[in-house]
XYZ file of C-alpha atoms in Angstrom:
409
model
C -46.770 -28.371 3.821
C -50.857 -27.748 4.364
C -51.757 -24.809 6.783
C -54.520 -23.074 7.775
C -53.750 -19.226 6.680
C -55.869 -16.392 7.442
C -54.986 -13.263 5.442
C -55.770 -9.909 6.115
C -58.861 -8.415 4.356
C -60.854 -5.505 5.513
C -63.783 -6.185 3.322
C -64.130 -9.961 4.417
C -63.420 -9.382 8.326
C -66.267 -6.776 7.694
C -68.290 -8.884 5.953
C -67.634 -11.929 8.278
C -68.646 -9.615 11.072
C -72.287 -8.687 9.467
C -72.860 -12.269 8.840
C -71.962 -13.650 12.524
C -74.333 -10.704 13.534
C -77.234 -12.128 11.026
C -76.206 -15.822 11.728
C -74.318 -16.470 14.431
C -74.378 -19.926 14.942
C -73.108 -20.309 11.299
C -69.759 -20.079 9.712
C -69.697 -19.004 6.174
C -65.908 -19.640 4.851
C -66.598 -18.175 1.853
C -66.738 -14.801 3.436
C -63.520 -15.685 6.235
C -60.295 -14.729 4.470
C -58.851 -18.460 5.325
C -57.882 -21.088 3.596
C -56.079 -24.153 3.517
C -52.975 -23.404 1.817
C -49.817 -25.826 0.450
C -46.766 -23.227 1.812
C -42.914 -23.964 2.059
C -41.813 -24.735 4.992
C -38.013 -25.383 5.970
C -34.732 -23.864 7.421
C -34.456 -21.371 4.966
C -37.647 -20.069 4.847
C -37.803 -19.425 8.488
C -34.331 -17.601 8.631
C -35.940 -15.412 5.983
C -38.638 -14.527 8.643
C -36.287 -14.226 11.901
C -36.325 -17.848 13.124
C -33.550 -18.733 14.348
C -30.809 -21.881 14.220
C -31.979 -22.760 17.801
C -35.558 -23.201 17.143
C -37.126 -26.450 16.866
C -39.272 -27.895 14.206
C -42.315 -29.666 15.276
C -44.800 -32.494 13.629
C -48.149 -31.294 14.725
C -50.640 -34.296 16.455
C -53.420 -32.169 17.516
C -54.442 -28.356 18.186
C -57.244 -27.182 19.553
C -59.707 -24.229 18.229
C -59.817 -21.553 20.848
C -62.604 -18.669 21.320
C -59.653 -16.271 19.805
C -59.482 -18.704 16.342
C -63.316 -17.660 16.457
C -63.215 -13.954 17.087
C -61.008 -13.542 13.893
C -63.642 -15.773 12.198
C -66.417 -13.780 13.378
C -64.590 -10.556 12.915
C -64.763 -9.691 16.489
C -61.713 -8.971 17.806
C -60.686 -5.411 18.888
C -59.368 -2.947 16.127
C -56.883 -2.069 19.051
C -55.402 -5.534 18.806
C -54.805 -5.265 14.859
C -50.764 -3.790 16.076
C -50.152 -7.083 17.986
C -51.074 -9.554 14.460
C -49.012 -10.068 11.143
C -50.284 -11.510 8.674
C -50.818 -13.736 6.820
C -51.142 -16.080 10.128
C -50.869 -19.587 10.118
C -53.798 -20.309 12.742
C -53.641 -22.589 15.576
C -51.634 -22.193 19.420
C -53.403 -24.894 21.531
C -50.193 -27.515 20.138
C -49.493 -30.897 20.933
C -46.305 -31.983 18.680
C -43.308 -34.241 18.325
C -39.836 -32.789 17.321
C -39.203 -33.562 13.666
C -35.810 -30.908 13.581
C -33.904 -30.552 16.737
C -30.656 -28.479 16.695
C -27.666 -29.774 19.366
C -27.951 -28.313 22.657
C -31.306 -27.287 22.371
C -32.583 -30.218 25.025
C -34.664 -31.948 23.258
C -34.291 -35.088 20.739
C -35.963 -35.926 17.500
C -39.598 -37.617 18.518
C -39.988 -35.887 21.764
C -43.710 -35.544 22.363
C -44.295 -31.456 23.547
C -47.191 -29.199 24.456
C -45.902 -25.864 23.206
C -46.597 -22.860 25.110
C -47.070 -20.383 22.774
C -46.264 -16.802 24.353
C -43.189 -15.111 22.090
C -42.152 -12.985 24.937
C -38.402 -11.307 25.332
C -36.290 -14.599 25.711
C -38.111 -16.532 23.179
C -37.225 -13.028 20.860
C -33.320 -12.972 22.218
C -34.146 -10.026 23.626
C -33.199 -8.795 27.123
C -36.010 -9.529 29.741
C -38.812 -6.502 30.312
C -40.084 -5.726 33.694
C -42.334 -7.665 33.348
C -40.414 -11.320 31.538
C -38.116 -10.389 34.747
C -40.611 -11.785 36.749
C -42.137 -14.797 34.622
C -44.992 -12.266 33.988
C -44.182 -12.720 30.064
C -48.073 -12.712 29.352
C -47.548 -9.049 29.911
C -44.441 -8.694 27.872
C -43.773 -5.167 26.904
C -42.087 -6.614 23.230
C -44.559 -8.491 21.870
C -44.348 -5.906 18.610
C -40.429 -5.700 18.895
C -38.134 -5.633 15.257
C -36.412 -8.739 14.400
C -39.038 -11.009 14.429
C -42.858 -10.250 13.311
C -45.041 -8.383 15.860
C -47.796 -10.927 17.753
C -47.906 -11.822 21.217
C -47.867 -15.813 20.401
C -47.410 -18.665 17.600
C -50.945 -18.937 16.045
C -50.869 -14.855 15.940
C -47.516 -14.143 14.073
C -46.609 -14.838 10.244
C -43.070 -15.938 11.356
C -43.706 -18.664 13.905
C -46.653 -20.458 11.455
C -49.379 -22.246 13.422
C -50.555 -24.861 14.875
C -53.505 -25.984 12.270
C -51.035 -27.048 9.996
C -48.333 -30.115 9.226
C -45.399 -28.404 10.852
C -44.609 -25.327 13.160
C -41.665 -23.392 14.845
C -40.751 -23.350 18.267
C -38.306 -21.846 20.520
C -37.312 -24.599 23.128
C -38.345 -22.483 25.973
C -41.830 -22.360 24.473
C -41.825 -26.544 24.676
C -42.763 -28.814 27.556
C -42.767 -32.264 27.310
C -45.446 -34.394 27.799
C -45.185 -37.617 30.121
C -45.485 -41.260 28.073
C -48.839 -41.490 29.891
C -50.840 -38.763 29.095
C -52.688 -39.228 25.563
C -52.822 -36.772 23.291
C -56.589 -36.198 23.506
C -55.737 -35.140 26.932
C -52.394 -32.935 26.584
C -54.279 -30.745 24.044
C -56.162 -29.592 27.083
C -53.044 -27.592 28.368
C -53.508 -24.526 26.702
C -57.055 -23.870 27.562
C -56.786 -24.832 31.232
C -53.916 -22.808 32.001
C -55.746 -20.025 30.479
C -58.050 -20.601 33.218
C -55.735 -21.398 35.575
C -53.767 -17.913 35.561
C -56.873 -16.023 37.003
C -57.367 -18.630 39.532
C -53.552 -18.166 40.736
C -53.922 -13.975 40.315
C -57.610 -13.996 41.950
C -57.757 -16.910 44.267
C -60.579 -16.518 46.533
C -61.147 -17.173 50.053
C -62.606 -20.627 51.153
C -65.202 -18.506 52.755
C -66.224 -16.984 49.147
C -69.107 -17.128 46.997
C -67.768 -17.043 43.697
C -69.803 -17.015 40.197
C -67.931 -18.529 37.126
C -70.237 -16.975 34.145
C -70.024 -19.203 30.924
C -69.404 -22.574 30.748
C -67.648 -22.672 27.226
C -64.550 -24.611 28.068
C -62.928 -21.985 29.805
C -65.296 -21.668 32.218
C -65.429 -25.662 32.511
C -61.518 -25.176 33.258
C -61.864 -22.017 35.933
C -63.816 -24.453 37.770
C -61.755 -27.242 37.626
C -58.792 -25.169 38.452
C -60.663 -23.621 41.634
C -60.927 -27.297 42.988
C -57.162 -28.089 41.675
C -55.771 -25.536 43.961
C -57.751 -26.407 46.918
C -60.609 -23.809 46.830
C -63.130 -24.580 49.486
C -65.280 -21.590 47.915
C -68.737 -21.956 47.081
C -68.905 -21.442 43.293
C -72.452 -21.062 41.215
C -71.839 -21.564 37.872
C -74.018 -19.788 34.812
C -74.379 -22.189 31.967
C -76.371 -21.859 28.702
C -76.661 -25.127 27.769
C -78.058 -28.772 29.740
C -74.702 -30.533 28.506
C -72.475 -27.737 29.868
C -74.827 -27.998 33.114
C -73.818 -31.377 33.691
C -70.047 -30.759 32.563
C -70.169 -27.817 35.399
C -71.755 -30.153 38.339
C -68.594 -32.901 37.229
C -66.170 -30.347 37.431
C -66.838 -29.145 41.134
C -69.904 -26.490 41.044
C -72.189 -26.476 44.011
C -74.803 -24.872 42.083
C -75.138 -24.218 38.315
C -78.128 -22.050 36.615
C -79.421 -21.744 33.299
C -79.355 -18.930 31.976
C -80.777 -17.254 35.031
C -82.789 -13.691 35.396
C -81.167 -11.343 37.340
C -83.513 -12.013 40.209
C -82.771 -15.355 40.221
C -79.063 -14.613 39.264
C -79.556 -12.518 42.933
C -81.002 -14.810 44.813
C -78.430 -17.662 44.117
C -76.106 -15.409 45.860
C -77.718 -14.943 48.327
C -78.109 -11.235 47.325
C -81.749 -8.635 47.662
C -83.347 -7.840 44.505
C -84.431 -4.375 44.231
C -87.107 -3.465 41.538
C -86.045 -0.936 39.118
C -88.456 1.249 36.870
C -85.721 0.510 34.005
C -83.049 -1.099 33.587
C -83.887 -4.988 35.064
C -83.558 -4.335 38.675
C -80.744 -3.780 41.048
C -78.909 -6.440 44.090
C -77.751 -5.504 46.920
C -75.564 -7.696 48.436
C -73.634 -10.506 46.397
C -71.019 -12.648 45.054
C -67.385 -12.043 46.790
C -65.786 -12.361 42.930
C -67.385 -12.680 39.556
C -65.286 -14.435 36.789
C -66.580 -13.253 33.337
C -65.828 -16.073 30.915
C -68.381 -14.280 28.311
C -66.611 -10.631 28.001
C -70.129 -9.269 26.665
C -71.736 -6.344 27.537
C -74.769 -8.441 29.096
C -72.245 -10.803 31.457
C -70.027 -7.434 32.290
C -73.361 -5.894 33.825
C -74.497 -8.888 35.469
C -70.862 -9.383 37.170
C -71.021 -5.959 38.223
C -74.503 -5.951 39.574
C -74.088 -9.330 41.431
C -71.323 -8.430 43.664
C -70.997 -7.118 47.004
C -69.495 -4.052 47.852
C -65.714 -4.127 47.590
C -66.278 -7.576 45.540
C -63.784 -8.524 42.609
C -64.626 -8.766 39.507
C -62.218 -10.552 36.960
C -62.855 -10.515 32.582
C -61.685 -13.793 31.677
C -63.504 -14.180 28.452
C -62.008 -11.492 25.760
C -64.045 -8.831 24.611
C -63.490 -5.454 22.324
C -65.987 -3.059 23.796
C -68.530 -2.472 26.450
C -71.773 -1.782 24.640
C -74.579 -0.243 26.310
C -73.183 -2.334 30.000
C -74.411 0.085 33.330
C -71.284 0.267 35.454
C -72.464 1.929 37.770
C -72.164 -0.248 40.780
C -68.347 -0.125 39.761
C -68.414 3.484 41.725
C -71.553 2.930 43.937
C -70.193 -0.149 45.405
C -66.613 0.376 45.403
C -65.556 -2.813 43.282
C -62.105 -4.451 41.843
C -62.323 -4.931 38.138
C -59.365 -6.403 36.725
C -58.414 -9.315 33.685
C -56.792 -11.340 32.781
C -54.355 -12.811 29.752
C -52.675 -16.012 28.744
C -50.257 -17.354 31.051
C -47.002 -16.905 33.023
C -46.343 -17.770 36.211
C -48.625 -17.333 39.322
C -47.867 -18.360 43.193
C -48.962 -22.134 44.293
C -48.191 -23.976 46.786
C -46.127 -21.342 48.414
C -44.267 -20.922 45.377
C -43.680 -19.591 42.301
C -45.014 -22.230 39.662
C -44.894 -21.876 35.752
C -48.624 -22.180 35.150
C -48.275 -24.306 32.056
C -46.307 -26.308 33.939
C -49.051 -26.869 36.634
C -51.889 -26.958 34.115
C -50.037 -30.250 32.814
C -49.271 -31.423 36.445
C -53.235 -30.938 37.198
C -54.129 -32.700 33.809
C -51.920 -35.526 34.744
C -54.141 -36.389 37.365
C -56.675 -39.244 37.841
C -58.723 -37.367 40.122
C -58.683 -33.931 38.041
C -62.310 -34.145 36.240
C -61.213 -34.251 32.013
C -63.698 -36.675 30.756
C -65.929 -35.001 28.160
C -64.033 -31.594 27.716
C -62.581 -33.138 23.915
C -65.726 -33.617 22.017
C -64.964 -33.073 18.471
C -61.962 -33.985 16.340
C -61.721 -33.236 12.620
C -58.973 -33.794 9.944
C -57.503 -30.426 9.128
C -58.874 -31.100 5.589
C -62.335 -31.122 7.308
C -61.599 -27.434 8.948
C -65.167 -25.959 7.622
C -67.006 -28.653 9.655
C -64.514 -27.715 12.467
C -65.213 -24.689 12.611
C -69.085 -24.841 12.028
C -69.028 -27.578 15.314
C -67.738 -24.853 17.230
C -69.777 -22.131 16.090
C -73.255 -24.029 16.793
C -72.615 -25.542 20.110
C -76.290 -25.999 20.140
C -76.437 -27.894 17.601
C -73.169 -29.891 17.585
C -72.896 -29.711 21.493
C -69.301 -29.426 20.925
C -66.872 -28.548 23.887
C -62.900 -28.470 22.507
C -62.697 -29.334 19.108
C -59.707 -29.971 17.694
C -57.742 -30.927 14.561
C -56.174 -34.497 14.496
C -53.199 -34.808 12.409
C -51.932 -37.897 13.097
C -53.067 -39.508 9.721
């Protein structure tokens, strides 16, 4: 079958990190260590790489690129992450499938249409739950690097599972949810990056009295909105955007206010918040936000959350990021603030009870009222994966949202 394999290569991730520093808004494949690649793919070869009987074989449809496809692309992800990867990786986790291979008893039939939740936490590896899988918290699984099958925390990140930008993938049956007869496609690829919002909504709800800041409307940010409304929030949230088309995606989805790539001052004064003239350093606020989502995880939007909130204020990294830079935490101490994050999905409360957050994600995208329209803007052949790629790369440009692979034919 075709897949999308990224191999691991020192020299090129270097070299694929100088150019996104030269070029960002520019993919250069010939320097990515990825290609499209014609690899077996049956029974047999995934018993030689720990799959098991039970597991299912899926048709892809669609799969989505997410920021993490990018990071490996741009060669910035964290050299602390490099223990929780095998490669070579088939790429791709944001899955919408139909079972092609379904063994008896596993609950599902041949042509079931699935989103595929793509955490490989202790059940999925036979193992006996960690304190953390005990409690649905599997995001956090403690044996994400455990023996018997490869280390990675999900399909799209391990060299057993193969990924989603390709003709056919594993997956354990817990990882699989089906998808109702009337929810397209286009729409059930949206799973995956809404409940990756939706998790630090459910950990970090705010009050309806709150003023909240979502920073970065990428489509993460476009979903932590959404998912604020979804649950009921009353909060006032300001969203930062850096382009018009994600301004206007921001206002749909539920912001009362949305800036453009504001100053600090006017970052300040949108929550309602003093500006105090500094000497160096871009000046000071006192007074702020109630809890800062960081859908960026730069150095730039980890300052600005930090300055903008109020004392004993939250703030929450949403958006992944691999160091800190040259970011003044100070206010961290002076004002006596929360900083926590945030990662993939598991369960969170809702409702008054415990809900499986991919679960609820599809639930939320099933309905009418819940704002989707104009979230999918690009979809590309996987044969076309260098224009993919680039589309994402130069939102600017391409004003791309989601883009995802069609393989549908």
């Amino acid at each position: 079958m075709h897949a999308l394999i990224y191999r691991k290569s020192v020299p090129r991730y270097l070299a694929s990190a100088g150019a996104a520093r030269l070029m960002r808004r520019r993919f250069v494949p010939a320097l990515a260590p990825v290609a499209l690649m014609d690899i077996p793919f049956d029974r047999e070869s995934l018993a030689g790489r720990g799959i098991g009987p039970e597991w299912l074989i899926l048709k892809v449809r669609m799969c989505g690129i997410c920021g993490s496809d990018l990071n490996l692309l741009r060669g910035a992800e964290s050299y602390l992450m490099e223990p929780y990867g095998s490669f070579p990786i088939g790429m791709g986790h944001e899955i919408v499938a139909e079972v092609a291979d379904a063994p008896a008893g596993s609950g599902f039939s041949e042509g079931d249409r699935v989103v595929v939740e793509p955490t490989l936490h202790c059940a999925v590896r036979g193992l006996p739950p960690c304190r953390y899988c005990a409690r649905g918290d599997w995001n956090l699984c403690e044996n994400f690097t455990h023996e018997g099958l490869a280390a990675g925390p999900g399909i799209g990140f391990n060299s057993a599972t193969g990924g989603g930008m390709a003709e056919l993938v594993a997956a354990h049956p817990l990882q699989c949810l089906r998808v109702p007869d009337s929810m397209p496609d286009e729409l059930a690829v949206l799973a995956d990056p809404l409940a990756s919002a939706l998790q630090p909504v459910l950990e970090n709800r705010p009050s309806d009295e709150d003023t909240v800041v979502v920073y970065g409307m990428g489509v993460i940010g476009q979903f932590l909105v959404r998912a604020l409304r979804a649950v009921g929030s009353s909060a006032r949230v300001i969203a930062v955007a850096r382009h018009r088309f994600q301004a206007e995606l921001a206002t749909a989805g539920g912001a009362d206010e949305v800036l453009m790539s504001p100053s600090r001052k006017d970052l300040g004064a949108a929550v309602n918040a003093r500006y105090l003239p500094t000497t160096l350093g871009g000046g000071n606020l006192e007074g702020g936000a109630d809890v800062f989502y960081d859908c960026v995880g730069s150095p730039r939007s980890l300052e600005e959350g930090l300055v903008s909130l109020r004392g004993r204020g939250k703030y929450v990294m949403v958006g992944t990021a691999d160091s800190a830079g040259g970011a003044d935490i100070s206010s961290l101490w002076f004002r006596a603030l929360t900083m926590t994050g945030t990662v993939y999905y598991g369960h969170g409360e809702y409702g008054g009870e415990r809900r499986r957050t991919y679960d609820l994600a599809l639930e939320f995208l099933g309905d009418p009222a819940f704002a989707s329209r104009g979230l999918l803007t690009h979809t590309y052949p996987l044969h076309e994966w260098r224009k993919a790629f680039q589309s994402v790369f130069d939102k600017r440009g391409s004003n791309s949202m989601k883009v995802a692979f069609d393989m549908r034919g």
